[in-house]
Structure formats: C-alpha cells, structure tokens
Amino acid sequence: MTQTQKYSSTAITLHWLIALMIAVAFLVGLYVADLELSPWKLKVLTWHKWTGVTIFLLVLFRILWRLSHRPPEMPAGMSDLMKKLAHLTHLAIYLLMVIVPILGWLHSSAAGVSVVYFNLITLPDLVGKDKALSHLFGELHENGAWALVGLVGLHVAAALKHQLVDKDNLLARMRW
Ligand code: HEM
Ligand code: HEM
C-alpha cells in the first residue's frame, strides 16, 4: 500500500488516542453521574473533566491537521451516495467531538464550579451560575455524548462491513 492510500501517522495516532479517550470519558461520565455527592464523586468528576478537556484540545489539533493534510481518496468501489454518507458521518462526529466537551464545560460553569485543568489552569467560566441553565446543559451534554457514541457505533459497523463484506481492506488505511 502506498503512502497516498493511507492517513498520515499523526492522523492515525490521533484517531486511536481520541477514540480510546472518548470511550473512557463516556463510561466514567455514566459512572460519576450515578454517584451520590461525596468526596469520591468530586474526585472522579475532576478526572472526567480533565480527560474531556484533553480530548477537546486533541480534537482541535486533529481538525487543524485534517484541514492541512489531504486524506486518502475513499475506496473506488464505493457509490457516490455511500461516499457522501461517510463524509457526513465523519463531519457529524467531528462536530460532536467539539460540542460535547463545550457542553460539559458550560454545565460546570452554570453549576458555579470552575474547571481547573490538572489543578493548574483555571478555565474561564463560560456562563454565570444558573441552576436551570446548568440542568439544561447537563441534559444536552448527556444527549450529545449518547449521539456521539451512537454515530461511532454506526461508524464501526461501516468499517467492519468494508473489512468483512466488501473486503476492501479499509482498516489498513487507519493502521500505522
Ligand atoms: C470513539 C471512537 C471513534 C471515533 C470518534 C472515530 C472517528 C473517526 C473520524 C472522524 C474519521 C474520519 C477521518 C477523516 O477523514 O478525517 C474516522 C476514520 C476511520 N475510522 Fe474511526 N473513529 C472511532 C473508532 C473507530 C473504530 C473502533 C474503528 C474500527 C473498527 C474505526 C475505523 C476507522 C477507519 C478505518 C477510518 C478511515 C475511513 C476512511 O478510510 O475513510 N474508527 N474515524
Ligand atoms: C468527549 C468528551 C466527553 C464525554 C464523552 C462525556 C460524557 C459524559 C457522560 C456520558 C456523562 C453522564 C451524563 C448523565 O448520564 O447524566 C457526563 C457527565 C458530566 N460531564 Fe462529561 N463528557 C465529556 C467531556 C466533559 C468535559 C470537558 C466536562 C467539563 C469540563 C464534562 C463535565 C461533565 C459533568 C459536570 C457531568 C455531570 C456529572 C453529574 O451529573 O454528576 N464532561 N459526561
């Protein structure tokens, strides 16, 4: 396989690192939301926020990288409709990877808790303390996270279909 048929190794590293971190953030988010208020809950929530902010920063870098590096062409065997659907799904995943962390940050700000990244950098509060708004952002953060994971499920099913049914070795494009 020549270089032009693959993503760059930076894009591949970012893809798998971010995928792993989203899986962790999602599961930890579900776990922490169910805990009663306690020092343990606040500790785990802090880890969740640090992971989420790191994902956010990596995704911003990934988007800049993507815009400045041409991805490989889609497999020749794909119909125009399928190519469009794949592009749309990727775009929606990128959008949600930006929006979901911002909604988490908004949720924290509206709850009156500033996000202190690794106990070092205090992020600006995006909105003032407001209980109703905090509840709304919490709901949107939760729904956004489920939408992201739902689209990733579709994305993984499509990748497996390419690999096992179409046998076009798509996964090799995302392997170092
Ligand atoms: C949270 C998990 C994941 C996220 C957020 C994610 C996101 C993305 C995005 C946004 C792209 C488009 C890359 C671009 O053109 O800029 C992509 C490509 C790709 N992903 Fe994922 N992905 C995830 C998990 C997976 C998994 C588990 C697999 C394997 C089963 C996979 C296989 C692929 C492949 C093969 C491509 C390249 C498609 C192509 O050649 O056009 N991804 N992924
Ligand atoms: C892609 C990154 C992220 C994912 C996938 C994610 C996912 C989740 C999930 C699934 C929940 C549970 C929602 C529920 O069931 O009520 C949650 C809760 C939460 N997340 Fe995130 N999150 C991310 C990033 C962030 C960030 C960056 C912040 C803040 C800076 C944040 C702050 C919160 C807060 C405050 C809660 C509420 C916990 C509670 O109800 O006690 N999240 N997140």
PDB file of C-alpha atoms and ligand atoms in Angstrom:
ATOM      1  CA  MET A   1       0.000   0.000   0.000  1.00  0.00           C
ATOM      2  CA  THR A   2       1.498   3.370  -0.956  1.00  0.00           C
ATOM      3  CA  GLN A   3       1.541   6.416   1.313  1.00  0.00           C
ATOM      4  CA  THR A   4      -1.296   8.201  -0.523  1.00  0.00           C
ATOM      5  CA  GLN A   5      -3.730   5.371   0.250  1.00  0.00           C
ATOM      6  CA  LYS A   6      -3.279   5.822   3.985  1.00  0.00           C
ATOM      7  CA  TYR A   7      -3.869   8.504   6.580  1.00  0.00           C
ATOM      8  CA  SER A   8      -0.689  10.115   7.941  1.00  0.00           C
ATOM      9  CA  SER A   9       0.741   8.520  11.076  1.00  0.00           C
ATOM     10  CA  THR A  10      -0.178  11.659  13.052  1.00  0.00           C
ATOM     11  CA  ALA A  11      -3.826  11.357  11.911  1.00  0.00           C
ATOM     12  CA  ILE A  12      -3.800   7.636  12.774  1.00  0.00           C
ATOM     13  CA  THR A  13      -2.309   8.240  16.240  1.00  0.00           C
ATOM     14  CA  LEU A  14      -4.856  10.979  16.948  1.00  0.00           C
ATOM     15  CA  HIS A  15      -7.726   8.778  15.693  1.00  0.00           C
ATOM     16  CA  TRP A  16      -6.955   5.892  18.056  1.00  0.00           C
ATOM     17  CA  LEU A  17      -5.872   8.013  21.026  1.00  0.00           C
ATOM     18  CA  ILE A  18      -9.044  10.120  20.856  1.00  0.00           C
ATOM     19  CA  ALA A  19     -11.222   7.017  20.295  1.00  0.00           C
ATOM     20  CA  LEU A  20      -9.794   5.414  23.447  1.00  0.00           C
ATOM     21  CA  MET A  21     -10.189   8.600  25.491  1.00  0.00           C
ATOM     22  CA  ILE A  22     -13.804   9.100  24.359  1.00  0.00           C
ATOM     23  CA  ALA A  23     -14.627   5.541  25.427  1.00  0.00           C
ATOM     24  CA  VAL A  24     -13.084   6.209  28.868  1.00  0.00           C
ATOM     25  CA  ALA A  25     -14.748   9.646  29.245  1.00  0.00           C
ATOM     26  CA  PHE A  26     -18.137   8.206  28.266  1.00  0.00           C
ATOM     27  CA  LEU A  27     -18.004   5.297  30.727  1.00  0.00           C
ATOM     28  CA  VAL A  28     -16.602   7.435  33.554  1.00  0.00           C
ATOM     29  CA  GLY A  29     -19.291  10.069  32.812  1.00  0.00           C
ATOM     30  CA  LEU A  30     -22.079   7.484  33.154  1.00  0.00           C
ATOM     31  CA  TYR A  31     -20.494   6.135  36.346  1.00  0.00           C
ATOM     32  CA  VAL A  32     -19.996   9.527  38.002  1.00  0.00           C
ATOM     33  CA  ALA A  33     -23.480  10.808  37.141  1.00  0.00           C
ATOM     34  CA  ASP A  34     -24.979   7.954  39.191  1.00  0.00           C
ATOM     35  CA  LEU A  35     -22.894   8.576  42.328  1.00  0.00           C
ATOM     36  CA  GLU A  36     -24.276  10.349  45.408  1.00  0.00           C
ATOM     37  CA  LEU A  37     -22.496  13.593  46.264  1.00  0.00           C
ATOM     38  CA  SER A  38     -19.268  12.606  48.086  1.00  0.00           C
ATOM     39  CA  PRO A  39     -15.521  13.429  48.003  1.00  0.00           C
ATOM     40  CA  TRP A  40     -15.071  10.359  45.716  1.00  0.00           C
ATOM     41  CA  LYS A  41     -17.692  11.680  43.274  1.00  0.00           C
ATOM     42  CA  LEU A  42     -15.969  15.085  43.124  1.00  0.00           C
ATOM     43  CA  LYS A  43     -12.585  13.421  42.559  1.00  0.00           C
ATOM     44  CA  VAL A  44     -13.863  11.198  39.718  1.00  0.00           C
ATOM     45  CA  LEU A  45     -15.741  14.153  38.207  1.00  0.00           C
ATOM     46  CA  THR A  46     -12.487  16.137  38.187  1.00  0.00           C
ATOM     47  CA  TRP A  47     -10.747  13.268  36.319  1.00  0.00           C
ATOM     48  CA  HIS A  48     -13.672  13.175  33.882  1.00  0.00           C
ATOM     49  CA  LYS A  49     -13.306  16.909  33.210  1.00  0.00           C
ATOM     50  CA  TRP A  50      -9.523  16.677  32.722  1.00  0.00           C
ATOM     51  CA  THR A  51      -9.986  13.789  30.275  1.00  0.00           C
ATOM     52  CA  GLY A  52     -12.729  15.727  28.460  1.00  0.00           C
ATOM     53  CA  VAL A  53     -10.689  18.925  28.170  1.00  0.00           C
ATOM     54  CA  THR A  54      -7.706  16.895  26.882  1.00  0.00           C
ATOM     55  CA  ILE A  55      -9.983  15.301  24.257  1.00  0.00           C
ATOM     56  CA  PHE A  56     -11.184  18.791  23.305  1.00  0.00           C
ATOM     57  CA  LEU A  57      -7.610  20.077  22.814  1.00  0.00           C
ATOM     58  CA  LEU A  58      -6.555  16.961  20.867  1.00  0.00           C
ATOM     59  CA  VAL A  59      -9.655  17.284  18.649  1.00  0.00           C
ATOM     60  CA  LEU A  60      -8.864  20.946  17.878  1.00  0.00           C
ATOM     61  CA  PHE A  61      -5.326  19.906  16.875  1.00  0.00           C
ATOM     62  CA  ARG A  62      -6.741  16.987  14.870  1.00  0.00           C
ATOM     63  CA  ILE A  63      -9.082  19.300  12.954  1.00  0.00           C
ATOM     64  CA  LEU A  64      -6.203  21.673  12.120  1.00  0.00           C
ATOM     65  CA  TRP A  65      -4.139  18.672  10.995  1.00  0.00           C
ATOM     66  CA  ARG A  66      -7.028  17.344   8.886  1.00  0.00           C
ATOM     67  CA  LEU A  67      -7.542  20.727   7.191  1.00  0.00           C
ATOM     68  CA  SER A  68      -3.856  20.997   6.313  1.00  0.00           C
ATOM     69  CA  HIS A  69      -3.313  17.367   5.163  1.00  0.00           C
ATOM     70  CA  ARG A  70      -5.150  15.698   2.338  1.00  0.00           C
ATOM     71  CA  PRO A  71      -6.814  12.424   3.424  1.00  0.00           C
ATOM     72  CA  PRO A  72      -6.655   9.405   1.093  1.00  0.00           C
ATOM     73  CA  GLU A  73      -9.409   9.119  -1.525  1.00  0.00           C
ATOM     74  CA  MET A  74     -12.376   6.963  -0.490  1.00  0.00           C
ATOM     75  CA  PRO A  75     -12.209   3.363  -1.826  1.00  0.00           C
ATOM     76  CA  ALA A  76     -13.005   3.234  -5.563  1.00  0.00           C
ATOM     77  CA  GLY A  77     -15.742   0.623  -5.100  1.00  0.00           C
ATOM     78  CA  MET A  78     -17.952   2.986  -3.063  1.00  0.00           C
ATOM     79  CA  SER A  79     -21.006   4.595  -4.648  1.00  0.00           C
ATOM     80  CA  ASP A  80     -21.269   8.414  -4.599  1.00  0.00           C
ATOM     81  CA  LEU A  81     -24.124   8.143  -2.091  1.00  0.00           C
ATOM     82  CA  MET A  82     -22.047   5.991   0.276  1.00  0.00           C
ATOM     83  CA  LYS A  83     -19.098   8.387  -0.039  1.00  0.00           C
ATOM     84  CA  LYS A  84     -21.396  11.291   0.842  1.00  0.00           C
ATOM     85  CA  LEU A  85     -22.858   9.396   3.818  1.00  0.00           C
ATOM     86  CA  ALA A  86     -19.370   8.543   5.077  1.00  0.00           C
ATOM     87  CA  HIS A  87     -18.289  12.203   4.778  1.00  0.00           C
ATOM     88  CA  LEU A  88     -21.451  13.362   6.557  1.00  0.00           C
ATOM     89  CA  THR A  89     -20.955  10.870   9.396  1.00  0.00           C
ATOM     90  CA  HIS A  90     -17.316  11.934   9.816  1.00  0.00           C
ATOM     91  CA  LEU A  91     -18.362  15.604   9.834  1.00  0.00           C
ATOM     92  CA  ALA A  92     -21.070  14.962  12.451  1.00  0.00           C
ATOM     93  CA  ILE A  93     -18.567  13.044  14.614  1.00  0.00           C
ATOM     94  CA  TYR A  94     -16.081  15.946  14.389  1.00  0.00           C
ATOM     95  CA  LEU A  95     -18.815  18.444  15.336  1.00  0.00           C
ATOM     96  CA  LEU A  96     -19.938  16.369  18.330  1.00  0.00           C
ATOM     97  CA  MET A  97     -16.332  15.864  19.481  1.00  0.00           C
ATOM     98  CA  VAL A  98     -16.135  19.681  19.756  1.00  0.00           C
ATOM     99  CA  ILE A  99     -19.648  20.360  21.066  1.00  0.00           C
ATOM    100  CA  VAL A 100     -19.867  17.649  23.775  1.00  0.00           C
ATOM    101  CA  PRO A 101     -16.830  18.881  25.789  1.00  0.00           C
ATOM    102  CA  ILE A 102     -18.037  22.505  25.453  1.00  0.00           C
ATOM    103  CA  LEU A 103     -21.456  21.458  26.810  1.00  0.00           C
ATOM    104  CA  GLY A 104     -19.706  19.740  29.735  1.00  0.00           C
ATOM    105  CA  TRP A 105     -17.746  22.920  30.382  1.00  0.00           C
ATOM    106  CA  LEU A 106     -20.951  25.016  30.141  1.00  0.00           C
ATOM    107  CA  HIS A 107     -22.635  22.589  32.550  1.00  0.00           C
ATOM    108  CA  SER A 108     -19.817  23.093  35.079  1.00  0.00           C
ATOM    109  CA  SER A 109     -19.766  26.880  34.682  1.00  0.00           C
ATOM    110  CA  ALA A 110     -23.549  27.166  35.114  1.00  0.00           C
ATOM    111  CA  ALA A 111     -23.325  24.934  38.199  1.00  0.00           C
ATOM    112  CA  GLY A 112     -20.933  27.525  39.657  1.00  0.00           C
ATOM    113  CA  VAL A 113     -17.860  25.256  39.526  1.00  0.00           C
ATOM    114  CA  SER A 114     -14.872  26.499  37.515  1.00  0.00           C
ATOM    115  CA  VAL A 115     -12.895  23.887  35.596  1.00  0.00           C
ATOM    116  CA  VAL A 116      -9.282  23.813  36.832  1.00  0.00           C
ATOM    117  CA  TYR A 117      -7.295  21.841  34.249  1.00  0.00           C
ATOM    118  CA  PHE A 118      -4.897  19.477  36.067  1.00  0.00           C
ATOM    119  CA  ASN A 119      -5.238  21.712  39.143  1.00  0.00           C
ATOM    120  CA  LEU A 120      -3.085  24.239  37.277  1.00  0.00           C
ATOM    121  CA  ILE A 121      -5.042  26.273  34.744  1.00  0.00           C
ATOM    122  CA  THR A 122      -8.414  27.753  35.648  1.00  0.00           C
ATOM    123  CA  LEU A 123     -10.560  27.844  32.521  1.00  0.00           C
ATOM    124  CA  PRO A 124     -12.804  30.902  32.178  1.00  0.00           C
ATOM    125  CA  ASP A 125     -16.439  30.378  33.218  1.00  0.00           C
ATOM    126  CA  LEU A 126     -18.483  30.402  30.011  1.00  0.00           C
ATOM    127  CA  VAL A 127     -21.704  31.496  31.797  1.00  0.00           C
ATOM    128  CA  GLY A 128     -22.642  32.705  35.280  1.00  0.00           C
ATOM    129  CA  LYS A 129     -24.133  30.434  37.948  1.00  0.00           C
ATOM    130  CA  ASP A 130     -27.691  29.491  36.977  1.00  0.00           C
ATOM    131  CA  LYS A 131     -29.379  26.329  38.228  1.00  0.00           C
ATOM    132  CA  ALA A 132     -31.891  25.955  35.382  1.00  0.00           C
ATOM    133  CA  LEU A 133     -29.191  26.532  32.755  1.00  0.00           C
ATOM    134  CA  SER A 134     -26.901  24.058  34.478  1.00  0.00           C
ATOM    135  CA  HIS A 135     -29.642  21.429  34.305  1.00  0.00           C
ATOM    136  CA  LEU A 136     -30.243  22.189  30.609  1.00  0.00           C
ATOM    137  CA  PHE A 137     -26.524  21.975  29.724  1.00  0.00           C
ATOM    138  CA  GLY A 138     -26.296  18.753  31.734  1.00  0.00           C
ATOM    139  CA  GLU A 139     -29.109  17.229  29.658  1.00  0.00           C
ATOM    140  CA  LEU A 140     -27.580  18.472  26.398  1.00  0.00           C
ATOM    141  CA  HIS A 141     -24.143  17.156  27.425  1.00  0.00           C
ATOM    142  CA  GLU A 142     -25.644  13.756  28.180  1.00  0.00           C
ATOM    143  CA  ASN A 143     -27.673  13.619  24.935  1.00  0.00           C
ATOM    144  CA  GLY A 144     -24.706  14.870  22.916  1.00  0.00           C
ATOM    145  CA  ALA A 145     -22.482  12.161  24.409  1.00  0.00           C
ATOM    146  CA  TRP A 146     -25.072   9.473  23.504  1.00  0.00           C
ATOM    147  CA  ALA A 147     -25.403  10.876  19.973  1.00  0.00           C
ATOM    148  CA  LEU A 148     -21.614  10.790  19.581  1.00  0.00           C
ATOM    149  CA  VAL A 149     -21.425   7.203  20.794  1.00  0.00           C
ATOM    150  CA  GLY A 150     -24.377   6.249  18.551  1.00  0.00           C
ATOM    151  CA  LEU A 151     -22.654   7.680  15.476  1.00  0.00           C
ATOM    152  CA  VAL A 152     -19.427   5.938  16.436  1.00  0.00           C
ATOM    153  CA  GLY A 153     -21.421   2.674  16.580  1.00  0.00           C
ATOM    154  CA  LEU A 154     -22.586   3.299  13.017  1.00  0.00           C
ATOM    155  CA  HIS A 155     -19.025   4.222  12.028  1.00  0.00           C
ATOM    156  CA  VAL A 156     -17.601   0.995  13.488  1.00  0.00           C
ATOM    157  CA  ALA A 157     -20.349  -1.089  11.815  1.00  0.00           C
ATOM    158  CA  ALA A 158     -19.484   0.562   8.473  1.00  0.00           C
ATOM    159  CA  ALA A 159     -15.743  -0.065   8.990  1.00  0.00           C
ATOM    160  CA  LEU A 160     -16.440  -3.742   9.742  1.00  0.00           C
ATOM    161  CA  LYS A 161     -18.747  -4.049   6.726  1.00  0.00           C
ATOM    162  CA  HIS A 162     -15.946  -2.711   4.497  1.00  0.00           C
ATOM    163  CA  GLN A 163     -13.470  -5.089   6.047  1.00  0.00           C
ATOM    164  CA  LEU A 164     -15.554  -8.271   6.149  1.00  0.00           C
ATOM    165  CA  VAL A 165     -18.145  -7.934   3.357  1.00  0.00           C
ATOM    166  CA  ASP A 166     -16.609  -5.577   0.762  1.00  0.00           C
ATOM    167  CA  LYS A 167     -13.121  -6.879   1.623  1.00  0.00           C
ATOM    168  CA  ASP A 168     -11.517  -3.589   0.528  1.00  0.00           C
ATOM    169  CA  ASN A 169      -9.084  -3.612   3.467  1.00  0.00           C
ATOM    170  CA  LEU A 170     -10.319  -0.210   4.695  1.00  0.00           C
ATOM    171  CA  LEU A 171      -8.883  -0.716   8.183  1.00  0.00           C
ATOM    172  CA  ALA A 172      -5.350  -0.718   6.757  1.00  0.00           C
ATOM    173  CA  ARG A 173      -5.831   2.989   5.975  1.00  0.00           C
ATOM    174  CA  MET A 174      -6.149   3.676   9.722  1.00  0.00           C
ATOM    175  CA  ARG A 175      -3.229   1.426  10.783  1.00  0.00           C
ATOM    176  CA  TRP A 176       0.352   2.598  11.237  1.00  0.00           C
TER     177      TRP A 176
HETATM  178  C1  HEM B   1     -14.738   6.967  19.642  1.00  0.00           C
HETATM  179  C2  HEM B   1     -14.340   6.220  18.618  1.00  0.00           C
HETATM  180  C3  HEM B   1     -14.075   6.742  17.213  1.00  0.00           C
HETATM  181  C4  HEM B   1     -14.161   7.996  16.693  1.00  0.00           C
HETATM  182  C5  HEM B   1     -14.563   9.295  17.398  1.00  0.00           C
HETATM  183  C6  HEM B   1     -13.785   7.906  15.278  1.00  0.00           C
HETATM  184  C7  HEM B   1     -13.767   8.982  14.389  1.00  0.00           C
HETATM  185  C8  HEM B   1     -13.349   8.931  13.072  1.00  0.00           C
HETATM  186  C9  HEM B   1     -13.342  10.039  12.143  1.00  0.00           C
HETATM  187  C10 HEM B   1     -13.824  11.456  12.462  1.00  0.00           C
HETATM  188  C11 HEM B   1     -12.836   9.590  10.960  1.00  0.00           C
HETATM  189  C12 HEM B   1     -12.644  10.385   9.683  1.00  0.00           C
HETATM  190  C13 HEM B   1     -11.207  10.717   9.499  1.00  0.00           C
HETATM  191  C14 HEM B   1     -11.024  11.831   8.486  1.00  0.00           C
HETATM  192  O1  HEM B   1     -11.191  11.600   7.293  1.00  0.00           O
HETATM  193  O2  HEM B   1     -10.727  12.933   8.925  1.00  0.00           O
HETATM  194  C15 HEM B   1     -12.507   8.179  11.135  1.00  0.00           C
HETATM  195  C16 HEM B   1     -11.970   7.350  10.175  1.00  0.00           C
HETATM  196  C17 HEM B   1     -11.836   5.981  10.304  1.00  0.00           C
HETATM  197  N1  HEM B   1     -12.158   5.213  11.416  1.00  0.00           N
HETATM  198 FE1  HEM B   1     -12.826   5.910  13.177  1.00  0.00          FE
HETATM  199  N2  HEM B   1     -13.488   6.602  14.973  1.00  0.00           N
HETATM  200  C18 HEM B   1     -13.648   5.855  16.133  1.00  0.00           C
HETATM  201  C19 HEM B   1     -13.476   4.492  16.275  1.00  0.00           C
HETATM  202  C20 HEM B   1     -13.138   3.635  15.251  1.00  0.00           C
HETATM  203  C21 HEM B   1     -13.071   2.191  15.353  1.00  0.00           C
HETATM  204  C22 HEM B   1     -13.340   1.380  16.641  1.00  0.00           C
HETATM  205  C23 HEM B   1     -12.715   1.715  14.115  1.00  0.00           C
HETATM  206  C24 HEM B   1     -12.503   0.277  13.674  1.00  0.00           C
HETATM  207  C25 HEM B   1     -13.385  -0.655  13.782  1.00  0.00           C
HETATM  208  C26 HEM B   1     -12.535   2.867  13.249  1.00  0.00           C
HETATM  209  C27 HEM B   1     -12.133   2.806  11.937  1.00  0.00           C
HETATM  210  C28 HEM B   1     -11.915   3.880  11.113  1.00  0.00           C
HETATM  211  C29 HEM B   1     -11.392   3.775   9.764  1.00  0.00           C
HETATM  212  C30 HEM B   1     -10.984   2.502   9.036  1.00  0.00           C
HETATM  213  C31 HEM B   1     -11.336   5.097   9.258  1.00  0.00           C
HETATM  214  C32 HEM B   1     -10.860   5.529   7.867  1.00  0.00           C
HETATM  215  C33 HEM B   1     -12.001   5.618   6.948  1.00  0.00           C
HETATM  216  C34 HEM B   1     -11.509   6.012   5.582  1.00  0.00           C
HETATM  217  O3  HEM B   1     -10.565   5.412   5.125  1.00  0.00           O
HETATM  218  O4  HEM B   1     -12.060   6.943   5.003  1.00  0.00           O
HETATM  219  N3  HEM B   1     -12.824   4.007  13.954  1.00  0.00           N
HETATM  220  N4  HEM B   1     -12.848   7.797  12.425  1.00  0.00           N
HETATM  221  C1  HEM B   2     -15.854  13.936  24.679  1.00  0.00           C
HETATM  222  C2  HEM B   2     -15.784  14.248  25.955  1.00  0.00           C
HETATM  223  C3  HEM B   2     -16.832  13.882  26.973  1.00  0.00           C
HETATM  224  C4  HEM B   2     -17.712  12.832  27.007  1.00  0.00           C
HETATM  225  C5  HEM B   2     -17.844  11.685  26.004  1.00  0.00           C
HETATM  226  C6  HEM B   2     -18.522  12.997  28.193  1.00  0.00           C
HETATM  227  C7  HEM B   2     -19.529  12.130  28.591  1.00  0.00           C
HETATM  228  C8  HEM B   2     -20.315  12.287  29.717  1.00  0.00           C
HETATM  229  C9  HEM B   2     -21.382  11.414  30.110  1.00  0.00           C
HETATM  230  C10 HEM B   2     -21.849  10.174  29.335  1.00  0.00           C
HETATM  231  C11 HEM B   2     -21.909  11.892  31.263  1.00  0.00           C
HETATM  232  C12 HEM B   2     -23.091  11.289  32.070  1.00  0.00           C
HETATM  233  C13 HEM B   2     -24.342  12.044  31.769  1.00  0.00           C
HETATM  234  C14 HEM B   2     -25.523  11.511  32.562  1.00  0.00           C
HETATM  235  O1  HEM B   2     -25.804  10.307  32.461  1.00  0.00           O
HETATM  236  O2  HEM B   2     -26.161  12.323  33.260  1.00  0.00           O
HETATM  237  C15 HEM B   2     -21.182  13.085  31.626  1.00  0.00           C
HETATM  238  C16 HEM B   2     -21.414  13.856  32.746  1.00  0.00           C
HETATM  239  C17 HEM B   2     -20.747  15.018  33.039  1.00  0.00           C
HETATM  240  N1  HEM B   2     -19.701  15.562  32.329  1.00  0.00           N
HETATM  241 FE1  HEM B   2     -18.914  14.860  30.616  1.00  0.00          FE
HETATM  242  N2  HEM B   2     -18.127  14.136  28.856  1.00  0.00           N
HETATM  243  C18 HEM B   2     -17.097  14.696  28.144  1.00  0.00           C
HETATM  244  C19 HEM B   2     -16.416  15.854  28.458  1.00  0.00           C
HETATM  245  C20 HEM B   2     -16.676  16.663  29.554  1.00  0.00           C
HETATM  246  C21 HEM B   2     -16.000  17.907  29.873  1.00  0.00           C
HETATM  247  C22 HEM B   2     -14.892  18.549  29.025  1.00  0.00           C
HETATM  248  C23 HEM B   2     -16.538  18.389  31.008  1.00  0.00           C
HETATM  249  C24 HEM B   2     -16.229  19.649  31.783  1.00  0.00           C
HETATM  250  C25 HEM B   2     -15.192  20.403  31.609  1.00  0.00           C
HETATM  251  C26 HEM B   2     -17.557  17.461  31.442  1.00  0.00           C
HETATM  252  C27 HEM B   2     -18.340  17.598  32.566  1.00  0.00           C
HETATM  253  C28 HEM B   2     -19.323  16.745  32.957  1.00  0.00           C
HETATM  254  C29 HEM B   2     -20.163  16.971  34.123  1.00  0.00           C
HETATM  255  C30 HEM B   2     -20.090  18.163  35.083  1.00  0.00           C
HETATM  256  C31 HEM B   2     -21.054  15.889  34.162  1.00  0.00           C
HETATM  257  C32 HEM B   2     -22.191  15.669  35.190  1.00  0.00           C
HETATM  258  C33 HEM B   2     -21.860  14.655  36.218  1.00  0.00           C
HETATM  259  C34 HEM B   2     -23.021  14.538  37.180  1.00  0.00           C
HETATM  260  O3  HEM B   2     -24.178  14.564  36.760  1.00  0.00           O
HETATM  261  O4  HEM B   2     -22.755  14.430  38.363  1.00  0.00           O
HETATM  262  N3  HEM B   2     -17.613  16.412  30.529  1.00  0.00           N
HETATM  263  N4  HEM B   2     -20.218  13.295  30.651  1.00  0.00           N
END
